[in-house]
Amino acid sequence: MHYVYILQSERNGRYYIGQTNSMDRRVEQHNNGRVKATKYLRPWVLVYREEYAEGTEARQREWWLKAQKSRRLLEHLIKSGAP
């Protein structure tokens, strides 16, 4: 199983979009400072995720979400679905 996920920083409310094949491990990496892009805004909370059978589908969705650059879209997804 592959996942696209949205994390929210408890420090400043920013969102981070990513994809992984191991949700628990990846969130732990973000919160332990092992991800360069997120280590200074810890702690992070998983606020949304989508499941995909194939990694290519998850990567395409991640790229699409990042390309939108829309906080409103992310907040709409978060309100409509649960982590």
C-alpha atoms as a printed R data frame, in Angstrom:
   type eleno elety resid chain resno       x      y      z
1  ATOM     1    CA   MET     A     1   0.000  0.000  0.000
2  ATOM     2    CA   HIS     A     2   1.208  3.520 -0.818
3  ATOM     3    CA   TYR     A     3   0.049  6.748  0.769
4  ATOM     4    CA   VAL     A     4  -0.152 10.438 -0.005
5  ATOM     5    CA   TYR     A     5  -0.270 12.402  3.212
6  ATOM     6    CA   ILE     A     6  -0.582 15.897  4.602
7  ATOM     7    CA   LEU     A     7   1.137 16.845  7.825
8  ATOM     8    CA   GLN     A     8   0.519 20.033  9.787
9  ATOM     9    CA   SER     A     9   3.155 21.689 11.921
10 ATOM    10    CA   GLU     A    10   2.049 22.300 15.497
11 ATOM    11    CA   ARG     A    11   4.635 25.072 15.636
12 ATOM    12    CA   ASN     A    12   3.228 27.365 12.938
13 ATOM    13    CA   GLY     A    13   0.339 25.577 11.182
14 ATOM    14    CA   ARG     A    14   2.149 25.004  7.877
15 ATOM    15    CA   TYR     A    15   1.315 21.992  5.750
16 ATOM    16    CA   TYR     A    16   3.666 19.433  4.230
17 ATOM    17    CA   ILE     A    17   2.618 17.047  1.436
18 ATOM    18    CA   GLY     A    18   4.433 13.754  0.912
19 ATOM    19    CA   GLN     A    19   4.072 10.141 -0.167
20 ATOM    20    CA   THR     A    20   5.360  6.902  1.292
21 ATOM    21    CA   ASN     A    21   4.815  3.162  1.493
22 ATOM    22    CA   SER     A    22   5.144  3.128  5.304
23 ATOM    23    CA   MET     A    23   2.996  5.761  6.992
24 ATOM    24    CA   ASP     A    24   4.062  5.199 10.617
25 ATOM    25    CA   ARG     A    25   7.773  5.119  9.770
26 ATOM    26    CA   ARG     A    26   7.559  8.272  7.663
27 ATOM    27    CA   VAL     A    27   5.685 10.333 10.272
28 ATOM    28    CA   GLU     A    28   8.253  9.197 12.846
29 ATOM    29    CA   GLN     A    29  11.070 10.351 10.537
30 ATOM    30    CA   HIS     A    30   9.455 13.783 10.209
31 ATOM    31    CA   ASN     A    31   9.026 14.128 13.969
32 ATOM    32    CA   ASN     A    32  12.547 12.913 14.786
33 ATOM    33    CA   GLY     A    33  14.186 15.494 12.522
34 ATOM    34    CA   ARG     A    34  15.374 13.018  9.892
35 ATOM    35    CA   VAL     A    35  13.688 14.882  7.010
36 ATOM    36    CA   LYS     A    36  15.564 18.020  5.999
37 ATOM    37    CA   ALA     A    37  12.480 19.834  4.678
38 ATOM    38    CA   THR     A    38  10.521 19.480  7.934
39 ATOM    39    CA   LYS     A    39  13.016 19.232 10.772
40 ATOM    40    CA   TYR     A    40  12.777 22.869 11.884
41 ATOM    41    CA   LEU     A    41   8.989 22.964 12.189
42 ATOM    42    CA   ARG     A    42   8.474 19.944 14.449
43 ATOM    43    CA   PRO     A    43   6.281 18.486 15.806
44 ATOM    44    CA   TRP     A    44   4.083 17.380 12.911
45 ATOM    45    CA   VAL     A    45   0.592 15.877 13.057
46 ATOM    46    CA   LEU     A    46  -0.897 13.656 10.362
47 ATOM    47    CA   VAL     A    47  -4.092 15.435  9.279
48 ATOM    48    CA   TYR     A    48  -4.927 13.635  6.016
49 ATOM    49    CA   ARG     A    49  -3.969 10.585  3.957
50 ATOM    50    CA   GLU     A    50  -5.043  8.768  0.817
51 ATOM    51    CA   GLU     A    51  -4.253  5.124 -0.011
52 ATOM    52    CA   TYR     A    52  -3.078  3.871 -3.401
53 ATOM    53    CA   ALA     A    53  -2.270  0.380 -4.638
54 ATOM    54    CA   GLU     A    54   0.622  1.600 -6.802
55 ATOM    55    CA   GLY     A    55   3.488  3.927 -5.976
56 ATOM    56    CA   THR     A    56   3.196  5.655 -9.350
57 ATOM    57    CA   GLU     A    57  -0.383  6.701 -8.558
58 ATOM    58    CA   ALA     A    58   0.683  8.081 -5.186
59 ATOM    59    CA   ARG     A    59   3.587 10.029 -6.730
60 ATOM    60    CA   GLN     A    60   1.338 11.521 -9.397
61 ATOM    61    CA   ARG     A    61  -1.190 12.639 -6.763
62 ATOM    62    CA   GLU     A    62   1.575 14.101 -4.582
63 ATOM    63    CA   TRP     A    63   2.986 16.061 -7.535
64 ATOM    64    CA   TRP     A    64  -0.488 17.314 -8.479
65 ATOM    65    CA   LEU     A    65  -1.260 18.493 -4.939
66 ATOM    66    CA   LYS     A    66   2.090 20.264 -4.664
67 ATOM    67    CA   ALA     A    67   1.604 21.922 -8.068
68 ATOM    68    CA   GLN     A    68  -1.706 23.445 -6.951
69 ATOM    69    CA   LYS     A    69   0.025 25.514 -4.241
70 ATOM    70    CA   SER     A    70  -3.365 25.999 -2.627
71 ATOM    71    CA   ARG     A    71  -3.864 26.116  1.122
72 ATOM    72    CA   ARG     A    72  -7.637 26.263  0.516
73 ATOM    73    CA   LEU     A    73  -7.532 22.985 -1.420
74 ATOM    74    CA   LEU     A    74  -5.549 21.291  1.351
75 ATOM    75    CA   GLU     A    75  -7.937 22.552  4.029
76 ATOM    76    CA   HIS     A    76 -10.905 21.334  1.967
77 ATOM    77    CA   LEU     A    77  -9.341 17.856  1.679
78 ATOM    78    CA   ILE     A    78  -8.597 17.782  5.404
79 ATOM    79    CA   LYS     A    79 -12.187 18.739  6.288
80 ATOM    80    CA   SER     A    80 -13.663 16.161  3.902
81 ATOM    81    CA   GLY     A    81 -11.496 13.192  4.911
82 ATOM    82    CA   ALA     A    82  -9.907 11.716  7.997
83 ATOM    83    CA   PRO     A    83  -6.314 10.577  8.579
